[in-house]
mmCIF file of C-alpha atoms in Angstrom:
data_model
loop_
_atom_site.group_PDB
_atom_site.id
_atom_site.type_symbol
_atom_site.label_atom_id
_atom_site.label_comp_id
_atom_site.label_asym_id
_atom_site.label_seq_id
_atom_site.Cartn_x
_atom_site.Cartn_y
_atom_site.Cartn_z
ATOM 1 C CA MET A 50 213.655 -66.033 -104.568
ATOM 2 C CA GLU A 51 215.604 -63.270 -102.849
ATOM 3 C CA ALA A 52 218.795 -64.017 -100.943
ATOM 4 C CA ASN A 53 217.175 -63.063 -97.645
ATOM 5 C CA SER A 54 213.855 -64.818 -98.233
ATOM 6 C CA LYS A 55 212.201 -66.665 -95.376
ATOM 7 C CA GLY A 56 212.134 -70.240 -96.645
ATOM 8 C CA VAL A 57 208.975 -72.347 -96.687
ATOM 9 C CA ALA A 58 209.228 -75.326 -94.324
ATOM 10 C CA GLY A 59 206.050 -76.906 -95.667
ATOM 11 C CA VAL A 60 202.650 -76.380 -97.283
ATOM 12 C CA LEU A 61 200.288 -78.354 -95.070
ATOM 13 C CA ASN A 62 196.837 -79.730 -95.812
ATOM 14 C CA ALA A 63 194.067 -79.248 -93.273
ATOM 15 C CA PRO A 64 193.975 -82.178 -90.798
ATOM 16 C CA ALA A 65 190.748 -84.177 -90.447
ATOM 17 C CA PRO A 66 188.030 -82.030 -88.832
ATOM 18 C CA HIS A 67 186.392 -82.499 -85.445
ATOM 19 C CA MET A 68 183.483 -80.762 -83.760
ATOM 20 C CA VAL A 69 183.872 -78.270 -80.927
ATOM 21 C CA GLY A 70 180.459 -78.257 -79.321
ATOM 22 C CA ASP A 71 177.886 -78.562 -82.096
ATOM 23 C CA GLY A 72 178.662 -75.255 -83.796
ATOM 24 C CA PHE A 73 182.297 -75.362 -84.857
ATOM 25 C CA ARG A 74 183.717 -77.906 -87.301
ATOM 26 C CA VAL A 75 187.430 -77.281 -87.011
ATOM 27 C CA HIS A 76 190.696 -78.481 -88.494
ATOM 28 C CA ASN A 77 193.399 -78.181 -85.829
ATOM 29 C CA PHE A 78 196.605 -77.236 -87.651
ATOM 30 C CA PHE A 79 198.530 -77.156 -84.356
ATOM 31 C CA PRO A 80 199.384 -78.361 -81.790
ATOM 32 C CA SER A 81 197.607 -81.691 -82.447
ATOM 33 C CA GLY A 82 197.370 -81.694 -86.265
ATOM 34 C CA TYR A 83 201.030 -80.854 -86.821
ATOM 35 C CA LYS A 84 203.821 -80.347 -84.287
ATOM 36 C CA LEU A 85 204.815 -76.876 -85.420
ATOM 37 C CA LYS A 86 207.038 -74.284 -83.814
ATOM 38 C CA MET A 87 204.566 -71.383 -83.740
ATOM 39 C CA SER A 88 204.899 -69.769 -80.272
ATOM 40 C CA PRO A 89 203.415 -67.380 -79.155
ATOM 41 C CA PHE A 90 200.544 -68.980 -81.111
ATOM 42 C CA PHE A 91 199.748 -72.188 -79.195
ATOM 43 C CA LEU A 92 196.688 -73.443 -81.077
ATOM 44 C CA LEU A 93 195.077 -72.820 -84.451
ATOM 45 C CA ASP A 94 191.567 -74.134 -85.054
ATOM 46 C CA TYR A 95 190.370 -73.447 -88.577
ATOM 47 C CA ASN A 96 186.663 -73.732 -89.312
ATOM 48 C CA ALA A 97 186.856 -74.147 -93.105
ATOM 49 C CA LYS A 98 183.851 -72.802 -94.988
ATOM 50 C CA ILE A 99 180.799 -74.953 -94.322
ATOM 51 C CA ALA A 100 177.075 -74.321 -94.771
ATOM 52 C CA PHE A 101 174.985 -74.767 -91.630
ATOM 53 C CA SER A 102 171.282 -75.409 -92.016
ATOM 54 C CA ALA A 103 168.775 -73.046 -90.438
ATOM 55 C CA ARG A 104 167.591 -73.802 -86.915
ATOM 56 C CA ASN A 105 165.902 -71.954 -84.071
ATOM 57 C CA GLU A 106 168.183 -73.152 -81.270
ATOM 58 C CA PRO A 107 171.670 -71.731 -81.980
ATOM 59 C CA ARG A 108 174.559 -74.187 -82.195
ATOM 60 C CA GLY A 109 177.692 -73.495 -80.207
ATOM 61 C CA VAL A 110 179.778 -74.214 -77.124
ATOM 62 C CA GLY A 111 178.415 -73.942 -73.584
ATOM 63 C CA VAL A 112 180.073 -72.358 -70.563
ATOM 64 C CA HIS A 113 183.739 -73.328 -70.151
ATOM 65 C CA PRO A 114 186.783 -71.853 -68.369
ATOM 66 C CA HIS A 115 190.132 -70.524 -69.621
ATOM 67 C CA ARG A 116 193.305 -69.360 -67.879
ATOM 68 C CA GLY A 117 196.791 -68.337 -68.970
ATOM 69 C CA PHE A 118 196.260 -67.299 -72.598
ATOM 70 C CA GLU A 119 194.130 -65.339 -75.060
ATOM 71 C CA THR A 120 191.529 -66.543 -77.547
ATOM 72 C CA VAL A 121 191.441 -64.669 -80.835
ATOM 73 C CA THR A 122 188.465 -65.323 -83.094
ATOM 74 C CA ILE A 123 188.514 -63.979 -86.665
ATOM 75 C CA ALA A 124 185.262 -64.182 -88.623
ATOM 76 C CA TYR A 125 185.045 -64.622 -92.405
ATOM 77 C CA HIS A 126 181.481 -65.952 -92.859
ATOM 78 C CA GLY A 127 178.638 -66.349 -90.369
ATOM 79 C CA ALA A 128 178.267 -64.700 -86.970
ATOM 80 C CA VAL A 129 179.120 -65.699 -83.392
ATOM 81 C CA ALA A 130 177.730 -64.316 -80.134
ATOM 82 C CA HIS A 131 180.041 -64.227 -77.100
ATOM 83 C CA HIS A 132 179.358 -63.899 -73.349
ATOM 84 C CA ASP A 133 181.858 -64.095 -70.499
ATOM 85 C CA SER A 134 181.957 -63.950 -66.708
ATOM 86 C CA ALA A 135 183.668 -60.534 -66.727
ATOM 87 C CA GLY A 136 180.452 -59.078 -68.137
ATOM 88 C CA ASN A 137 181.604 -58.776 -71.732
ATOM 89 C CA SER A 138 179.359 -59.741 -74.613
ATOM 90 C CA GLY A 139 179.196 -59.062 -78.303
ATOM 91 C CA VAL A 140 178.648 -60.456 -81.771
ATOM 92 C CA ILE A 141 181.399 -60.943 -84.322
ATOM 93 C CA TYR A 142 180.290 -60.604 -87.921
ATOM 94 C CA PRO A 143 182.322 -61.249 -91.100
ATOM 95 C CA GLY A 144 185.515 -59.201 -90.960
ATOM 96 C CA ASP A 145 185.329 -58.679 -87.190
ATOM 97 C CA VAL A 146 187.818 -59.896 -84.595
ATOM 98 C CA GLN A 147 187.272 -60.829 -80.964
ATOM 99 C CA TRP A 148 190.417 -60.776 -78.829
ATOM 100 C CA MET A 149 189.688 -62.160 -75.366
ATOM 101 C CA SER A 150 192.446 -62.251 -72.750
ATOM 102 C CA ALA A 151 191.407 -64.986 -70.320
ATOM 103 C CA ALA A 152 194.620 -64.317 -68.357
ATOM 104 C CA GLY A 153 193.935 -65.020 -64.638
ATOM 105 C CA GLY A 154 190.688 -66.839 -65.365
ATOM 106 C CA ILE A 155 187.363 -66.423 -67.098
ATOM 107 C CA LEU A 156 184.265 -68.378 -68.056
ATOM 108 C CA HIS A 157 182.810 -67.879 -71.494
ATOM 109 C CA LYS A 158 180.454 -69.344 -74.049
ATOM 110 C CA GLU A 159 180.076 -68.806 -77.777
ATOM 111 C CA TYR A 160 177.127 -69.590 -80.018
ATOM 112 C CA HIS A 161 175.989 -68.898 -83.536
ATOM 113 C CA GLU A 162 174.288 -65.499 -83.468
ATOM 114 C CA ALA A 163 170.499 -65.889 -83.333
ATOM 115 C CA ALA A 164 169.559 -64.259 -86.670
ATOM 116 C CA TYR A 165 172.317 -66.142 -88.536
ATOM 117 C CA SER A 166 171.227 -69.390 -86.891
ATOM 118 C CA LYS A 167 167.612 -68.896 -87.998
ATOM 119 C CA LYS A 168 168.571 -68.451 -91.659
ATOM 120 C CA GLY A 169 171.711 -70.646 -91.798
ATOM 121 C CA GLY A 170 174.351 -70.271 -94.489
ATOM 122 C CA ASP A 171 178.104 -70.223 -94.916
ATOM 123 C CA PHE A 172 180.246 -70.263 -91.780
ATOM 124 C CA GLN A 173 184.024 -69.773 -91.703
ATOM 125 C CA MET A 174 186.184 -68.770 -88.732
ATOM 126 C CA VAL A 175 189.669 -69.005 -87.268
ATOM 127 C CA GLN A 176 190.332 -69.299 -83.562
ATOM 128 C CA LEU A 177 193.820 -68.885 -82.155
ATOM 129 C CA TRP A 178 195.083 -69.513 -78.666
ATOM 130 C CA VAL A 179 197.818 -66.967 -77.993
ATOM 131 C CA ASN A 180 200.082 -67.859 -75.094
ATOM 132 C CA LEU A 181 200.851 -65.245 -72.445
ATOM 133 C CA PRO A 182 204.274 -64.666 -70.870
ATOM 134 C CA ALA A 183 204.510 -66.039 -67.319
ATOM 135 C CA LYS A 184 204.462 -62.519 -65.856
ATOM 136 C CA ASP A 185 201.076 -61.820 -67.490
ATOM 137 C CA LYS A 186 199.283 -65.148 -67.059
ATOM 138 C CA MET A 187 197.475 -64.078 -63.893
ATOM 139 C CA SER A 188 196.668 -60.534 -65.016
ATOM 140 C CA LYS A 189 193.108 -59.240 -65.130
ATOM 141 C CA PRO A 190 190.979 -60.603 -67.998
ATOM 142 C CA LYS A 191 190.147 -58.163 -70.778
ATOM 143 C CA TYR A 192 188.151 -58.107 -73.981
ATOM 144 C CA GLN A 193 188.812 -56.377 -77.302
ATOM 145 C CA GLY A 194 185.885 -56.480 -79.704
ATOM 146 C CA ILE A 195 187.217 -55.089 -82.992
ATOM 147 C CA GLN A 196 184.737 -54.335 -85.757
ATOM 148 C CA HIS A 197 185.825 -54.651 -89.375
ATOM 149 C CA GLN A 198 185.435 -50.938 -90.113
ATOM 150 C CA ASP A 199 187.755 -50.105 -87.210
ATOM 151 C CA ILE A 200 190.621 -52.398 -88.266
ATOM 152 C CA ALA A 201 193.632 -50.410 -89.485
ATOM 153 C CA LYS A 202 194.252 -51.001 -93.195
ATOM 154 C CA TYR A 203 197.122 -50.478 -95.622
ATOM 155 C CA GLN A 204 196.247 -50.049 -99.277
ATOM 156 C CA LEU A 205 198.739 -51.873 -101.487
ATOM 157 C CA PRO A 206 200.018 -50.120 -104.617
ATOM 158 C CA ALA A 207 198.860 -51.009 -108.145
ATOM 159 C CA ALA A 208 195.375 -52.031 -106.919
ATOM 160 C CA ALA A 209 196.909 -55.212 -105.475
ATOM 161 C CA GLY A 210 194.516 -55.222 -102.507
ATOM 162 C CA GLU A 211 194.831 -54.303 -98.851
ATOM 163 C CA ILE A 212 196.388 -55.524 -95.614
ATOM 164 C CA GLU A 213 194.169 -55.461 -92.533
ATOM 165 C CA VAL A 214 196.484 -54.913 -89.585
ATOM 166 C CA ILE A 215 194.765 -56.687 -86.687
ATOM 167 C CA ALA A 216 197.861 -56.665 -84.452
ATOM 168 C CA GLY A 217 201.466 -55.590 -84.880
ATOM 169 C CA GLU A 218 202.517 -53.240 -87.674
ATOM 170 C CA TYR A 219 202.675 -53.219 -91.470
ATOM 171 C CA LYS A 220 204.578 -50.460 -93.290
ATOM 172 C CA GLY A 221 203.946 -47.953 -90.497
ATOM 173 C CA VAL A 222 200.267 -48.871 -90.008
ATOM 174 C CA LYS A 223 199.788 -50.013 -86.414
ATOM 175 C CA GLY A 224 197.389 -52.816 -85.532
ATOM 176 C CA SER A 225 194.086 -52.322 -83.776
ATOM 177 C CA ALA A 226 194.616 -54.928 -81.019
ATOM 178 C CA SER A 227 196.988 -54.561 -78.081
ATOM 179 C CA THR A 228 199.162 -57.611 -77.311
ATOM 180 C CA PHE A 229 201.265 -58.812 -74.379
ATOM 181 C CA SER A 230 204.221 -59.892 -76.542
ATOM 182 C CA PRO A 231 205.444 -58.845 -80.007
ATOM 183 C CA MET A 232 203.420 -60.344 -82.867
ATOM 184 C CA HIS A 233 201.865 -59.545 -86.214
ATOM 185 C CA VAL A 234 198.368 -60.711 -87.196
ATOM 186 C CA PHE A 235 197.119 -59.530 -90.598
ATOM 187 C CA ASN A 236 194.432 -60.372 -93.124
ATOM 188 C CA ALA A 237 195.867 -59.914 -96.610
ATOM 189 C CA ARG A 238 193.008 -59.400 -99.064
ATOM 190 C CA LEU A 239 194.687 -59.648 -102.461
ATOM 191 C CA ASN A 240 193.270 -59.164 -105.927
ATOM 192 C CA LYS A 241 194.255 -61.557 -108.732
ATOM 193 C CA ASP A 242 197.910 -60.980 -109.690
ATOM 194 C CA GLY A 243 198.304 -58.661 -106.695
ATOM 195 C CA LYS A 244 201.566 -58.852 -104.771
ATOM 196 C CA ALA A 245 202.461 -58.061 -101.165
ATOM 197 C CA LYS A 246 205.791 -58.162 -99.354
ATOM 198 C CA PHE A 247 206.269 -58.918 -95.667
ATOM 199 C CA ASP A 248 209.340 -58.594 -93.486
ATOM 200 C CA PHE A 249 209.603 -60.461 -90.178
ATOM 201 C CA PRO A 250 212.651 -61.182 -87.987
ATOM 202 C CA ALA A 251 214.290 -64.558 -88.702
ATOM 203 C CA SER A 252 213.614 -65.629 -85.105
ATOM 204 C CA TYR A 253 209.850 -65.017 -85.364
ATOM 205 C CA ASN A 254 207.667 -68.080 -85.891
ATOM 206 C CA THR A 255 205.621 -67.478 -89.030
ATOM 207 C CA GLY A 256 202.714 -69.167 -90.801
ATOM 208 C CA PHE A 257 199.971 -68.284 -93.296
ATOM 209 C CA VAL A 258 196.455 -69.714 -93.562
ATOM 210 C CA VAL A 259 195.015 -69.479 -97.079
ATOM 211 C CA ILE A 260 191.390 -68.625 -96.317
ATOM 212 C CA GLU A 261 190.283 -68.158 -99.926
ATOM 213 C CA GLY A 262 191.891 -68.441 -103.328
ATOM 214 C CA SER A 263 195.461 -69.516 -104.066
ATOM 215 C CA ILE A 264 198.861 -67.863 -103.760
ATOM 216 C CA LYS A 265 202.470 -68.223 -104.827
ATOM 217 C CA VAL A 266 205.059 -67.647 -102.082
ATOM 218 C CA ASN A 267 208.545 -66.310 -102.852
ATOM 219 C CA ASN A 268 207.920 -67.032 -106.536
ATOM 220 C CA ALA A 269 208.268 -70.735 -105.768
ATOM 221 C CA GLU A 270 205.719 -72.543 -103.565
ATOM 222 C CA THR A 271 202.001 -72.588 -104.343
ATOM 223 C CA ALA A 272 199.315 -72.852 -101.644
ATOM 224 C CA HIS A 273 195.554 -73.146 -102.018
ATOM 225 C CA ALA A 274 192.486 -72.457 -99.868
ATOM 226 C CA ASP A 275 192.448 -74.360 -96.557
ATOM 227 C CA GLN A 276 196.215 -74.958 -96.578
ATOM 228 C CA PHE A 277 198.781 -73.680 -94.040
ATOM 229 C CA VAL A 278 202.179 -72.369 -95.125
ATOM 230 C CA HIS A 279 204.815 -72.871 -92.410
ATOM 231 C CA PHE A 280 208.064 -70.929 -92.659
ATOM 232 C CA LYS A 281 211.610 -71.699 -91.535
ATOM 233 C CA ASN A 282 213.320 -69.581 -88.873
ATOM 234 C CA GLU A 283 215.702 -68.105 -91.425
ATOM 235 C CA GLY A 284 215.638 -65.049 -93.643
ATOM 236 C CA THR A 285 213.251 -62.158 -93.197
ATOM 237 C CA SER A 286 211.397 -61.353 -96.430
ATOM 238 C CA ILE A 287 208.330 -63.028 -97.916
ATOM 239 C CA GLU A 288 206.635 -62.153 -101.179
ATOM 240 C CA VAL A 289 203.094 -63.308 -101.868
ATOM 241 C CA GLU A 290 201.409 -63.221 -105.266
ATOM 242 C CA ALA A 291 197.691 -63.928 -105.579
ATOM 243 C CA LEU A 292 196.932 -66.391 -108.392
ATOM 244 C CA GLU A 293 193.250 -65.449 -108.020
ATOM 245 C CA ASN A 294 191.350 -63.171 -105.633
ATOM 246 C CA SER A 295 192.600 -64.427 -102.271
ATOM 247 C CA VAL A 296 192.398 -63.916 -98.512
ATOM 248 C CA VAL A 297 195.400 -64.938 -96.398
ATOM 249 C CA LEU A 298 195.734 -64.855 -92.612
ATOM 250 C CA ILE A 299 199.309 -63.846 -91.768
ATOM 251 C CA LEU A 300 200.764 -64.867 -88.379
ATOM 252 C CA SER A 301 204.260 -64.028 -87.136
ATOM 253 C CA GLY A 302 205.432 -63.618 -83.557
ATOM 254 C CA GLU A 303 208.366 -63.571 -81.197
ATOM 255 C CA PRO A 304 208.564 -66.960 -79.447
ATOM 256 C CA ILE A 305 207.890 -67.088 -75.706
ATOM 257 C CA ASN A 306 210.759 -69.256 -74.548
ATOM 258 C CA GLU A 307 209.204 -70.500 -71.314
ATOM 259 C CA PRO A 308 208.034 -73.958 -70.223
ATOM 260 C CA ILE A 309 204.443 -74.880 -71.054
ATOM 261 C CA ALA A 310 202.020 -76.961 -69.012
ATOM 262 C CA GLN A 311 198.647 -77.448 -70.697
ATOM 263 C CA TYR A 312 195.569 -79.248 -69.459
ATOM 264 C CA GLY A 313 192.310 -78.790 -71.374
ATOM 265 C CA PRO A 314 191.407 -75.088 -71.272
ATOM 266 C CA PHE A 315 194.345 -74.091 -69.044
ATOM 267 C CA LEU A 316 197.743 -73.028 -70.404
ATOM 268 C CA MET A 317 200.310 -72.413 -67.685
ATOM 269 C CA ASN A 318 204.041 -72.920 -67.027
ATOM 270 C CA THR A 319 204.041 -75.682 -64.396
ATOM 271 C CA ALA A 320 201.960 -78.673 -63.308
ATOM 272 C CA GLU A 321 201.415 -76.953 -59.945
ATOM 273 C CA GLU A 322 199.836 -73.961 -61.686
ATOM 274 C CA ILE A 323 197.516 -76.308 -63.577
ATOM 275 C CA GLN A 324 196.410 -77.884 -60.276
ATOM 276 C CA GLN A 325 195.839 -74.400 -58.870
ATOM 277 C CA ALA A 326 193.736 -73.460 -61.916
ATOM 278 C CA ILE A 327 191.558 -76.559 -61.492
ATOM 279 C CA SER A 328 191.163 -75.823 -57.782
ATOM 280 C CA ASP A 329 190.298 -72.169 -58.390
ATOM 281 C CA TYR A 330 187.769 -73.125 -61.048
ATOM 282 C CA ASN A 331 186.125 -75.686 -58.748
ATOM 283 C CA GLN A 332 185.907 -73.044 -56.012
ATOM 284 C CA GLY A 333 184.085 -70.647 -58.327
ATOM 285 C CA LYS A 334 186.934 -68.138 -58.572
ATOM 286 C CA PHE A 335 186.450 -67.705 -62.334
ATOM 287 C CA GLY A 336 183.175 -65.912 -61.775
ATOM 288 C CA TYR A 337 179.676 -66.919 -62.784
ATOM 289 C CA LEU A 338 178.023 -67.350 -66.161
ATOM 290 C CA GLU A 339 174.695 -68.960 -66.977
#
């Protein structure tokens, strides 16, 4: 382990799963599963790989509101169709990312895509809630649908694999998504024995989700599929070695040091803003969606 390595605070098993709607069987790593310091990432729901049976009526989550944050959905297996009250819609297939800024308020719904639903099969996703700074919470909603072929990629030397740079920057390769605060979101797709190095400021909150395979971190800690590696706020460098072909979701971001008030699908700074969000939603100010 290098002198300036970012130490591992813990290798965490996936908490017991729960259903979101009837289409997403998720393990909530934080904030309810573990009390982790991960701002600007407020929530991490991990839909570990599961096989859904075929059915004609797609499973999913009906119309619901959001305000004050962004939802980021990263697809590994299966397909999800999205619709929102700002008129955005799309399907995310394996490798795709959907980055929705609810910001000032939006209604949306997400279901298994119709063709996938009819045939069934493996389903694996991550959904993050990314907090917004107070100054941006009431900005206009926006939608970034990022297809896998359009994600910026860095090819690692020695056929070690590649880093998909969803947001932030890796070795000069800039991410495909725009963000409101500094953060790095990568998919590291590593071949067996492949190594990758990462460098994040000591103050950044950092965690890895092992999506597939198993890895060794800083030549010391081992983590397997469906585990979360949480790092200490010390040191800057991390080395990952793939013990088998592996996929790792890399998260690191500058904390938003502002008060948080959360109620259901609203993430604001004060209780008064939560009350305002509920009032605005009840008055139909989040738009309309069937």
